[in-house]
mmCIF file of C-alpha atoms in Angstrom:
data_model
loop_
_atom_site.group_PDB
_atom_site.id
_atom_site.type_symbol
_atom_site.label_atom_id
_atom_site.label_comp_id
_atom_site.label_asym_id
_atom_site.label_seq_id
_atom_site.Cartn_x
_atom_site.Cartn_y
_atom_site.Cartn_z
ATOM 1 C CA MET A 1 0.000 0.000 0.000
ATOM 2 C CA LEU A 2 2.859 2.349 0.820
ATOM 3 C CA PHE A 3 4.343 1.656 -2.619
ATOM 4 C CA VAL A 4 1.084 2.737 -4.324
ATOM 5 C CA PHE A 5 0.974 6.042 -2.417
ATOM 6 C CA PHE A 6 4.654 6.694 -3.123
ATOM 7 C CA SER A 7 4.105 5.974 -6.848
ATOM 8 C CA LEU A 8 1.148 8.349 -7.005
ATOM 9 C CA PHE A 9 3.169 11.042 -5.243
ATOM 10 C CA VAL A 10 6.050 10.685 -7.738
ATOM 11 C CA ILE A 11 3.653 10.842 -10.708
ATOM 12 C CA MET A 12 1.958 13.964 -9.332
ATOM 13 C CA MET A 13 5.298 15.677 -8.744
ATOM 14 C CA ALA A 14 6.496 14.806 -12.253
ATOM 15 C CA SER A 15 3.352 16.245 -13.831
ATOM 16 C CA ASN A 16 3.708 19.436 -11.787
ATOM 17 C CA CYS A 17 7.299 19.849 -12.970
ATOM 18 C CA LYS A 18 6.236 19.454 -16.581
ATOM 19 C CA LYS A 19 3.536 22.081 -16.129
ATOM 20 C CA ASP A 20 6.049 24.512 -14.643
ATOM 21 C CA GLU A 21 8.359 24.020 -17.659
ATOM 22 C CA THR A 22 5.514 24.825 -20.064
ATOM 23 C CA ASP A 23 4.490 27.861 -18.028
ATOM 24 C CA SER A 24 8.049 29.178 -17.968
ATOM 25 C CA PHE A 25 8.274 28.880 -21.782
ATOM 26 C CA CYS A 26 5.224 31.096 -22.057
ATOM 27 C CA GLN A 27 6.456 33.672 -19.526
ATOM 28 C CA ILE A 28 9.930 34.428 -20.957
ATOM 29 C CA LYS A 29 10.526 38.032 -22.065
ATOM 30 C CA ARG A 30 11.458 38.191 -25.753
ATOM 31 C CA ASP A 31 12.270 41.016 -28.175
ATOM 32 C CA LEU A 32 9.749 42.005 -30.849
ATOM 33 C CA VAL A 33 10.781 41.208 -34.439
ATOM 34 C CA SER A 34 7.645 42.364 -36.267
ATOM 35 C CA SER A 35 3.882 42.583 -36.054
ATOM 36 C CA ILE A 36 1.544 40.584 -38.268
ATOM 37 C CA ASN A 37 -1.876 41.909 -39.264
ATOM 38 C CA ASN A 38 -4.568 39.677 -40.800
ATOM 39 C CA GLN A 39 -2.177 37.233 -42.447
ATOM 40 C CA GLU A 40 -3.156 33.861 -43.888
ATOM 41 C CA ALA A 41 -1.650 30.909 -42.049
ATOM 42 C CA PHE A 42 -2.523 27.487 -40.775
ATOM 43 C CA ILE A 43 -2.316 25.797 -37.408
ATOM 44 C CA GLY A 44 -0.001 22.859 -36.938
ATOM 45 C CA PHE A 45 1.720 20.843 -34.264
ATOM 46 C CA TYR A 46 5.501 21.315 -34.055
ATOM 47 C CA ALA A 47 6.657 17.945 -32.783
ATOM 48 C CA LYS A 48 10.219 18.862 -31.776
ATOM 49 C CA TYR A 49 8.932 21.169 -29.029
ATOM 50 C CA ASN A 50 5.589 19.423 -28.450
ATOM 51 C CA ARG A 51 3.792 22.704 -29.066
ATOM 52 C CA TRP A 52 1.057 24.136 -31.280
ATOM 53 C CA ALA A 53 2.272 26.643 -33.837
ATOM 54 C CA VAL A 54 1.199 29.077 -36.529
ATOM 55 C CA PHE A 55 2.666 28.268 -39.960
ATOM 56 C CA PHE A 56 2.654 31.487 -41.970
ATOM 57 C CA LYS A 57 1.838 31.503 -45.660
ATOM 58 C CA ILE A 58 4.878 32.554 -47.702
ATOM 59 C CA SER A 59 4.050 34.667 -50.752
ATOM 60 C CA ASN A 60 7.222 33.858 -52.746
ATOM 61 C CA PRO A 61 6.280 31.308 -55.448
ATOM 62 C CA ASN A 62 9.928 30.235 -55.830
ATOM 63 C CA ASN A 63 10.110 29.130 -52.191
ATOM 64 C CA ILE A 64 10.382 25.368 -51.906
ATOM 65 C CA ASP A 65 11.752 24.735 -48.444
ATOM 66 C CA THR A 66 11.423 27.750 -46.137
ATOM 67 C CA ARG A 67 8.697 27.692 -43.493
ATOM 68 C CA VAL A 68 8.068 30.612 -41.129
ATOM 69 C CA ILE A 69 6.696 29.166 -37.919
ATOM 70 C CA GLY A 70 5.523 30.848 -34.737
ATOM 71 C CA LEU A 71 5.557 28.601 -31.670
ATOM 72 C CA THR A 72 2.884 29.814 -29.320
ATOM 73 C CA CYS A 73 1.080 29.377 -26.033
ATOM 74 C CA ASP A 74 -2.050 31.212 -27.179
ATOM 75 C CA ILE A 75 -3.982 28.702 -29.308
ATOM 76 C CA SER A 76 -7.282 27.761 -27.704
ATOM 77 C CA PRO A 77 -8.421 24.114 -27.871
ATOM 78 C CA ASN A 78 -11.042 25.077 -30.513
ATOM 79 C CA PHE A 79 -8.205 25.944 -32.915
ATOM 80 C CA GLN A 80 -5.886 23.031 -32.090
ATOM 81 C CA ILE A 81 -6.577 21.258 -35.379
ATOM 82 C CA ASP A 82 -3.584 20.286 -37.488
ATOM 83 C CA GLY A 83 -3.835 22.009 -40.891
ATOM 84 C CA LEU A 84 -6.638 24.409 -39.897
ATOM 85 C CA PRO A 85 -6.526 27.492 -42.196
ATOM 86 C CA VAL A 86 -6.690 30.742 -40.216
ATOM 87 C CA ILE A 87 -6.299 34.504 -40.394
ATOM 88 C CA VAL A 88 -4.012 35.733 -37.650
ATOM 89 C CA SER A 89 -2.690 38.955 -36.143
ATOM 90 C CA GLY A 90 -0.015 39.197 -33.500
ATOM 91 C CA ASN A 91 3.619 39.742 -32.643
ATOM 92 C CA LYS A 92 6.592 37.712 -33.859
ATOM 93 C CA LYS A 93 9.296 37.630 -31.180
ATOM 94 C CA LYS A 94 12.886 36.412 -31.289
ATOM 95 C CA PHE A 95 13.913 33.505 -29.074
ATOM 96 C CA ASN A 96 16.656 34.306 -26.585
ATOM 97 C CA THR A 97 20.012 32.599 -27.120
ATOM 98 C CA ILE A 98 19.809 30.819 -23.761
ATOM 99 C CA GLU A 99 16.572 29.101 -24.839
ATOM 100 C CA ASN A 100 18.535 27.111 -27.452
ATOM 101 C CA ILE A 101 15.528 26.783 -29.793
ATOM 102 C CA THR A 102 16.560 25.179 -33.076
ATOM 103 C CA PRO A 103 14.435 24.101 -36.051
ATOM 104 C CA GLN A 104 13.470 20.489 -36.677
ATOM 105 C CA LEU A 105 14.012 21.014 -40.431
ATOM 106 C CA GLY A 106 16.734 23.054 -42.116
ATOM 107 C CA GLY A 107 14.369 25.502 -43.833
ATOM 108 C CA ASP A 108 12.320 26.349 -40.735
ATOM 109 C CA GLU A 109 12.487 29.908 -39.381
ATOM 110 C CA LEU A 110 11.239 29.775 -35.796
ATOM 111 C CA PHE A 111 9.793 32.615 -33.765
ATOM 112 C CA TYR A 112 7.706 32.885 -30.636
ATOM 113 C CA PHE A 113 4.299 34.165 -31.726
ATOM 114 C CA GLU A 114 2.006 36.132 -29.452
ATOM 115 C CA ILE A 115 -1.496 35.848 -30.928
ATOM 116 C CA LEU A 116 -3.630 38.973 -30.688
ATOM 117 C CA GLN A 117 -6.426 37.873 -33.018
ATOM 118 C CA LEU A 118 -7.200 34.493 -34.552
ATOM 119 C CA SER A 119 -10.117 33.436 -36.735
ATOM 120 C CA LYS A 120 -10.900 30.490 -38.976
ATOM 121 C CA LYS A 121 -10.527 31.198 -42.659
#
């Protein structure tokens, strides 16, 4: 019986630690790169960081491998649908060097994205 209580305690502590890590990612101060106003994009899941993201539409027809991606903490569960087309406004922010955020693919340009307005297309 003691083993069961100890196991539950360890599981609860581990889940609390994970929550704190996620919260700290969302609370870090970052420098503004640019603002986005009513831009076409789609929602996707960025597996490397286990986080929902905004994938911005790139208007250059010659682009074959660059993706501009905003990792975010602001996507409500109603919008957490992989491939969902959206119109988005918000602030692109640069990751701090100490965060050590690197792309999962060579052509990915990663930013933190603070969503100010999000609607389905």
